[in-house]
Amino acid sequence: MLRTLFLNPPSYQGFDGGAGARYQARREIRSYWYPTWLAQPAALVPGSKLVDAPPAGLAQADVVPLARDHDLAILYTSSPTFGGDIKVAEAMKAENPDLTVGFAGPTVAVEPERSLLASAALDFVAREEFDFTIAEVAEGRPLAAVDGLSYRDCGTVVHNPDREILEDMDRLPFVTPVYKRDLRIEDYYIGYLLHPYVSLYTGRGCRSRCTFCLWPQTVGGHRYRTRSVASVLEEAALARELFPQMRELFFDDDTFTDDRQRAEEVARGLGRLAMTWSCNAKANVPRETLEVMRDNGLRLLLVGYESGNQQILINIKKGLRVERAKRFAADCRDLGITVHGTFIIGLPGETKETIQETIQFAREVNPHTIQVSVAAPYPGTELYRQATENGWLPADGESGASLVGQDGTQLAALSYPGLGHTEILESADAFYKRFYFRASKIAEMSAEMFRQPDMAARRLREGREFLQYLGRPGTRRPA
Ligand code: SF4
């Protein structure tokens, strides 16, 4: 077995783009998802080490010396960080010329050849779901014998056959022992989750086909493949045992509610364990299912509303009607389920009027907290294809770096006739202000801080970070 390092490389300060983040950017407030996609293969490789540099505050100088103690380094990369990740790989290779370096992540899955040609420091890239691909490389198999791999052979790029999609999800070992071994759960913050939280996947893939959404279009696919209920409950119980300080368990499946019957079964099991939990959901969950989940410890749903304009929802193939989303929001409110709603500005069909419509919609459905992103055309998505075909990208739009600014915060990569980059980006800021700077919302947040004194310090810190974000200089792209 090769001595194997799994690394989320250092990049922009505070960058939340690791092996699990769906929007790869430095967020408005300190925010980190767990590097679950790296922890999963790490769990398959005995004696491996997982280093998640951004949450741990590690710089390149801290991680490069690790090259000396390893035979194999797997670096997770994303479109915005690819150039910087290559520099880390080159520095590690210089430190230990015998080190084999592989990259994994959606970016290299869709552009394996271009990725490999970027630097001689890169020996291979793992395409598709890369858990067992990496495990076989770590066993010492020749690269030519590992499905799902593209590698360099005497200056030529060779693409091995695709790896079969994983059907039996219970073959994946638990990730929580890897978290326990290599991570500090207190380093992981998400503004709307209780701290400290732990997150894991109970399945992969999403049945919906949203044109902007990265993981289902590049790695996970459109069938929701799930672990057995027994396996999920066993890991939930283990998480609590390993992390008695954990206050909430989050299921990071693309859409945990895609299989409602199973979601209810898992919920009932979590109820027996008396756990507080939360998950991703689409805004079409029936009230009966919401009730079962609420009665069994569900605290919060993370919901992608995206837009309040029906035509935009159709354009992005969201498979959701605005009226259905409103009914869902009302049900959650009635049942006391907290909602964190996410919205996207600058999707195809966006105009100044639809932006106002979405802001009005957000105020009406009134999630407890929101996140406003600008449309990000990641390579491999239908949105990216549409953007290149229709000329919505700027001249430098071929590069993922144009998705974020110099400090790693989001940029408006797309523009349309009548709606420029600056307008889109400024609308996102205006969205936040019009949503949060309302008397009713301020009263709601103040009441929360009053009820939960430990929340007060956190919300004040987040509020400071948020105001700094709104006042940030130099992230605007010329119109
Ligand atoms: S429902 Fe959510 S996870 Fe599924 S494709 Fe759409 S945005 Fe992605």
PDB file of C-alpha atoms in Angstrom, residues 14-182:
ATOM      1  CA  GLY A  14     -11.137  31.504   3.670  1.00  0.00           C
ATOM      2  CA  PHE A  15     -11.964  29.743   0.396  1.00  0.00           C
ATOM      3  CA  ASP A  16     -14.900  27.356   0.756  1.00  0.00           C
ATOM      4  CA  GLY A  17     -14.296  25.282  -2.348  1.00  0.00           C
ATOM      5  CA  GLY A  18     -13.113  21.976  -0.976  1.00  0.00           C
ATOM      6  CA  ALA A  19     -14.173  18.452  -1.832  1.00  0.00           C
ATOM      7  CA  GLY A  20     -17.835  18.900  -1.032  1.00  0.00           C
ATOM      8  CA  ALA A  21     -18.567  22.545  -1.785  1.00  0.00           C
ATOM      9  CA  ARG A  22     -21.080  23.104  -4.557  1.00  0.00           C
ATOM     10  CA  TYR A  23     -20.377  26.801  -4.980  1.00  0.00           C
ATOM     11  CA  GLN A  24     -16.650  27.249  -4.981  1.00  0.00           C
ATOM     12  CA  ALA A  25     -15.975  30.671  -3.552  1.00  0.00           C
ATOM     13  CA  ARG A  26     -15.047  32.519  -0.410  1.00  0.00           C
ATOM     14  CA  ARG A  27     -18.452  33.087   1.170  1.00  0.00           C
ATOM     15  CA  GLU A  28     -19.926  36.162   2.778  1.00  0.00           C
ATOM     16  CA  ILE A  29     -19.198  34.796   6.241  1.00  0.00           C
ATOM     17  CA  ARG A  30     -16.679  32.173   7.395  1.00  0.00           C
ATOM     18  CA  SER A  31     -17.962  28.936   5.925  1.00  0.00           C
ATOM     19  CA  TYR A  32     -16.506  25.479   5.282  1.00  0.00           C
ATOM     20  CA  TRP A  33     -18.065  22.257   4.053  1.00  0.00           C
ATOM     21  CA  TYR A  34     -16.479  18.944   4.995  1.00  0.00           C
ATOM     22  CA  PRO A  35     -14.110  17.451   2.385  1.00  0.00           C
ATOM     23  CA  THR A  36     -16.314  14.370   2.182  1.00  0.00           C
ATOM     24  CA  TRP A  37     -15.356  13.482  -1.388  1.00  0.00           C
ATOM     25  CA  LEU A  38     -11.726  13.134  -0.258  1.00  0.00           C
ATOM     26  CA  ALA A  39     -12.541  11.491   3.056  1.00  0.00           C
ATOM     27  CA  GLN A  40     -14.376   8.730   1.201  1.00  0.00           C
ATOM     28  CA  PRO A  41     -11.349   7.347  -0.698  1.00  0.00           C
ATOM     29  CA  ALA A  42      -9.207   8.095   2.362  1.00  0.00           C
ATOM     30  CA  ALA A  43     -11.431   5.648   4.249  1.00  0.00           C
ATOM     31  CA  LEU A  44     -10.565   2.995   1.648  1.00  0.00           C
ATOM     32  CA  VAL A  45      -6.788   3.450   1.967  1.00  0.00           C
ATOM     33  CA  PRO A  46      -5.389   2.175   5.273  1.00  0.00           C
ATOM     34  CA  GLY A  47      -2.840   4.484   6.864  1.00  0.00           C
ATOM     35  CA  SER A  48      -3.671   7.411   4.580  1.00  0.00           C
ATOM     36  CA  LYS A  49      -3.782  11.022   5.720  1.00  0.00           C
ATOM     37  CA  LEU A  50      -6.372  13.692   4.884  1.00  0.00           C
ATOM     38  CA  VAL A  51      -5.330  17.348   5.052  1.00  0.00           C
ATOM     39  CA  ASP A  52      -7.960  20.039   4.472  1.00  0.00           C
ATOM     40  CA  ALA A  53      -5.750  23.107   4.247  1.00  0.00           C
ATOM     41  CA  PRO A  54      -8.219  26.079   4.127  1.00  0.00           C
ATOM     42  CA  PRO A  55     -10.202  25.313   7.325  1.00  0.00           C
ATOM     43  CA  ALA A  56      -7.009  24.313   9.126  1.00  0.00           C
ATOM     44  CA  GLY A  57      -5.407  27.638   8.120  1.00  0.00           C
ATOM     45  CA  LEU A  58      -2.502  25.920   6.350  1.00  0.00           C
ATOM     46  CA  ALA A  59      -0.440  27.679   3.684  1.00  0.00           C
ATOM     47  CA  GLN A  60       1.611  26.168   0.863  1.00  0.00           C
ATOM     48  CA  ALA A  61       4.736  26.220   3.040  1.00  0.00           C
ATOM     49  CA  ASP A  62       2.908  24.030   5.580  1.00  0.00           C
ATOM     50  CA  VAL A  63       1.726  21.342   3.165  1.00  0.00           C
ATOM     51  CA  VAL A  64       4.655  21.025   0.742  1.00  0.00           C
ATOM     52  CA  PRO A  65       6.932  19.238   3.284  1.00  0.00           C
ATOM     53  CA  LEU A  66       4.277  16.483   3.536  1.00  0.00           C
ATOM     54  CA  ALA A  67       5.501  15.349   0.114  1.00  0.00           C
ATOM     55  CA  ARG A  68       8.584  13.846   1.776  1.00  0.00           C
ATOM     56  CA  ASP A  69       6.524  11.416   3.872  1.00  0.00           C
ATOM     57  CA  HIS A  70       4.302  10.112   1.082  1.00  0.00           C
ATOM     58  CA  ASP A  71       4.505   8.095  -2.131  1.00  0.00           C
ATOM     59  CA  LEU A  72       1.170   9.258  -3.537  1.00  0.00           C
ATOM     60  CA  ALA A  73      -0.624  12.604  -3.238  1.00  0.00           C
ATOM     61  CA  ILE A  74      -4.221  13.080  -4.356  1.00  0.00           C
ATOM     62  CA  LEU A  75      -5.120  16.750  -4.680  1.00  0.00           C
ATOM     63  CA  TYR A  76      -8.732  17.822  -4.944  1.00  0.00           C
ATOM     64  CA  THR A  77      -9.134  20.624  -7.470  1.00  0.00           C
ATOM     65  CA  SER A  78     -11.884  22.911  -8.733  1.00  0.00           C
ATOM     66  CA  SER A  79     -12.241  25.292 -11.687  1.00  0.00           C
ATOM     67  CA  PRO A  80     -11.433  28.458  -9.706  1.00  0.00           C
ATOM     68  CA  THR A  81      -8.400  26.942  -7.945  1.00  0.00           C
ATOM     69  CA  PHE A  82      -6.914  24.750 -10.676  1.00  0.00           C
ATOM     70  CA  GLY A  83      -4.002  27.100 -11.510  1.00  0.00           C
ATOM     71  CA  GLY A  84      -3.022  27.448  -7.855  1.00  0.00           C
ATOM     72  CA  ASP A  85      -3.409  23.722  -7.229  1.00  0.00           C
ATOM     73  CA  ILE A  86      -0.983  23.033 -10.081  1.00  0.00           C
ATOM     74  CA  LYS A  87       1.567  25.279  -8.340  1.00  0.00           C
ATOM     75  CA  VAL A  88       1.137  23.290  -5.116  1.00  0.00           C
ATOM     76  CA  ALA A  89       1.602  20.037  -7.067  1.00  0.00           C
ATOM     77  CA  GLU A  90       4.773  21.364  -8.699  1.00  0.00           C
ATOM     78  CA  ALA A  91       6.190  22.450  -5.352  1.00  0.00           C
ATOM     79  CA  MET A  92       5.450  19.016  -3.854  1.00  0.00           C
ATOM     80  CA  LYS A  93       7.053  17.283  -6.803  1.00  0.00           C
ATOM     81  CA  ALA A  94      10.133  19.476  -6.403  1.00  0.00           C
ATOM     82  CA  GLU A  95      10.241  18.489  -2.729  1.00  0.00           C
ATOM     83  CA  ASN A  96       9.969  14.776  -3.547  1.00  0.00           C
ATOM     84  CA  PRO A  97      10.573  13.897  -7.229  1.00  0.00           C
ATOM     85  CA  ASP A  98       9.450  10.299  -6.537  1.00  0.00           C
ATOM     86  CA  LEU A  99       6.005  11.438  -5.433  1.00  0.00           C
ATOM     87  CA  THR A 100       3.155  10.348  -7.721  1.00  0.00           C
ATOM     88  CA  VAL A 101       0.639  13.187  -8.009  1.00  0.00           C
ATOM     89  CA  GLY A 102      -3.005  12.729  -9.027  1.00  0.00           C
ATOM     90  CA  PHE A 103      -5.851  15.244  -9.236  1.00  0.00           C
ATOM     91  CA  ALA A 104      -9.528  14.506  -8.606  1.00  0.00           C
ATOM     92  CA  GLY A 105     -12.717  16.554  -8.815  1.00  0.00           C
ATOM     93  CA  PRO A 106     -15.335  17.623 -11.377  1.00  0.00           C
ATOM     94  CA  THR A 107     -12.916  19.891 -13.260  1.00  0.00           C
ATOM     95  CA  VAL A 108     -10.484  17.120 -14.189  1.00  0.00           C
ATOM     96  CA  ALA A 109     -13.362  14.679 -14.696  1.00  0.00           C
ATOM     97  CA  VAL A 110     -14.663  16.784 -17.600  1.00  0.00           C
ATOM     98  CA  GLU A 111     -11.324  18.024 -18.940  1.00  0.00           C
ATOM     99  CA  PRO A 112      -8.823  15.221 -18.255  1.00  0.00           C
ATOM    100  CA  GLU A 113      -6.537  15.871 -21.215  1.00  0.00           C
ATOM    101  CA  ARG A 114      -6.372  19.621 -20.809  1.00  0.00           C
ATOM    102  CA  SER A 115      -5.719  19.152 -17.082  1.00  0.00           C
ATOM    103  CA  LEU A 116      -2.849  16.728 -17.633  1.00  0.00           C
ATOM    104  CA  LEU A 117      -1.259  18.967 -20.242  1.00  0.00           C
ATOM    105  CA  ALA A 118      -1.219  21.870 -17.778  1.00  0.00           C
ATOM    106  CA  SER A 119       1.856  20.602 -15.946  1.00  0.00           C
ATOM    107  CA  ALA A 120       4.376  17.768 -16.020  1.00  0.00           C
ATOM    108  CA  ALA A 121       3.975  17.557 -12.234  1.00  0.00           C
ATOM    109  CA  LEU A 122       0.620  15.898 -12.742  1.00  0.00           C
ATOM    110  CA  ASP A 123       0.936  12.118 -13.260  1.00  0.00           C
ATOM    111  CA  PHE A 124      -2.746  11.252 -13.563  1.00  0.00           C
ATOM    112  CA  VAL A 125      -6.281  12.501 -13.084  1.00  0.00           C
ATOM    113  CA  ALA A 126      -9.154  10.408 -11.737  1.00  0.00           C
ATOM    114  CA  ARG A 127     -12.376  10.817 -13.667  1.00  0.00           C
ATOM    115  CA  GLU A 128     -15.978  10.050 -12.581  1.00  0.00           C
ATOM    116  CA  GLU A 129     -16.499   8.766  -9.019  1.00  0.00           C
ATOM    117  CA  PHE A 130     -12.940   8.339  -7.898  1.00  0.00           C
ATOM    118  CA  ASP A 131     -13.121   6.394  -4.597  1.00  0.00           C
ATOM    119  CA  PHE A 132     -12.130   2.939  -5.850  1.00  0.00           C
ATOM    120  CA  THR A 133      -9.980   4.412  -8.643  1.00  0.00           C
ATOM    121  CA  ILE A 134      -7.738   6.019  -6.039  1.00  0.00           C
ATOM    122  CA  ALA A 135      -7.871   2.960  -3.790  1.00  0.00           C
ATOM    123  CA  GLU A 136      -6.511   0.805  -6.644  1.00  0.00           C
ATOM    124  CA  VAL A 137      -3.708   3.287  -7.394  1.00  0.00           C
ATOM    125  CA  ALA A 138      -2.845   3.303  -3.671  1.00  0.00           C
ATOM    126  CA  GLU A 139      -2.659  -0.513  -3.735  1.00  0.00           C
ATOM    127  CA  GLY A 140       0.174  -0.103  -6.198  1.00  0.00           C
ATOM    128  CA  ARG A 141      -1.600  -1.261  -9.353  1.00  0.00           C
ATOM    129  CA  PRO A 142      -0.019  -0.028 -12.591  1.00  0.00           C
ATOM    130  CA  LEU A 143      -1.816   3.092 -13.829  1.00  0.00           C
ATOM    131  CA  ALA A 144      -2.623   1.320 -17.101  1.00  0.00           C
ATOM    132  CA  ALA A 145      -4.714  -1.217 -15.168  1.00  0.00           C
ATOM    133  CA  VAL A 146      -6.951   1.216 -13.287  1.00  0.00           C
ATOM    134  CA  ASP A 147     -10.348   2.072 -14.788  1.00  0.00           C
ATOM    135  CA  GLY A 148     -11.415   5.713 -14.594  1.00  0.00           C
ATOM    136  CA  LEU A 149      -7.873   7.059 -14.905  1.00  0.00           C
ATOM    137  CA  SER A 150      -6.248   9.322 -17.480  1.00  0.00           C
ATOM    138  CA  TYR A 151      -2.467   9.441 -17.212  1.00  0.00           C
ATOM    139  CA  ARG A 152       0.692  10.548 -18.901  1.00  0.00           C
ATOM    140  CA  ASP A 153       2.761   7.863 -20.640  1.00  0.00           C
ATOM    141  CA  CYS A 154       6.018   8.975 -22.321  1.00  0.00           C
ATOM    142  CA  GLY A 155       4.554  12.387 -23.117  1.00  0.00           C
ATOM    143  CA  THR A 156       1.240  11.010 -24.400  1.00  0.00           C
ATOM    144  CA  VAL A 157      -2.046  11.220 -22.525  1.00  0.00           C
ATOM    145  CA  VAL A 158      -3.745   7.825 -22.179  1.00  0.00           C
ATOM    146  CA  HIS A 159      -7.413   7.478 -21.182  1.00  0.00           C
ATOM    147  CA  ASN A 160      -8.308   4.166 -19.526  1.00  0.00           C
ATOM    148  CA  PRO A 161     -11.886   2.838 -19.808  1.00  0.00           C
ATOM    149  CA  ASP A 162     -14.501   4.578 -17.662  1.00  0.00           C
ATOM    150  CA  ARG A 163     -15.067   3.306 -14.157  1.00  0.00           C
ATOM    151  CA  GLU A 164     -18.477   1.779 -13.670  1.00  0.00           C
ATOM    152  CA  ILE A 165     -20.838   3.861 -11.612  1.00  0.00           C
ATOM    153  CA  LEU A 166     -21.093   2.614  -8.036  1.00  0.00           C
ATOM    154  CA  GLU A 167     -24.445   0.923  -7.423  1.00  0.00           C
ATOM    155  CA  ASP A 168     -23.919  -0.717  -4.033  1.00  0.00           C
ATOM    156  CA  MET A 169     -23.328   2.391  -1.951  1.00  0.00           C
ATOM    157  CA  ASP A 170     -22.866   0.288   1.197  1.00  0.00           C
ATOM    158  CA  ARG A 171     -19.476  -0.707  -0.235  1.00  0.00           C
ATOM    159  CA  LEU A 172     -18.258   2.723   0.825  1.00  0.00           C
ATOM    160  CA  PRO A 173     -16.796   2.686   4.332  1.00  0.00           C
ATOM    161  CA  PHE A 174     -17.824   5.324   6.872  1.00  0.00           C
ATOM    162  CA  VAL A 175     -16.132   8.726   6.600  1.00  0.00           C
ATOM    163  CA  THR A 176     -16.563   9.756  10.231  1.00  0.00           C
ATOM    164  CA  PRO A 177     -13.542   7.759  11.492  1.00  0.00           C
ATOM    165  CA  VAL A 178     -11.428   9.692   8.941  1.00  0.00           C
ATOM    166  CA  TYR A 179     -12.858  12.978  10.218  1.00  0.00           C
ATOM    167  CA  LYS A 180     -11.980  11.866  13.734  1.00  0.00           C
ATOM    168  CA  ARG A 181      -8.455  10.884  12.763  1.00  0.00           C
ATOM    169  CA  ASP A 182      -7.527  13.887  10.602  1.00  0.00           C
TER     170      ASP A 182
END
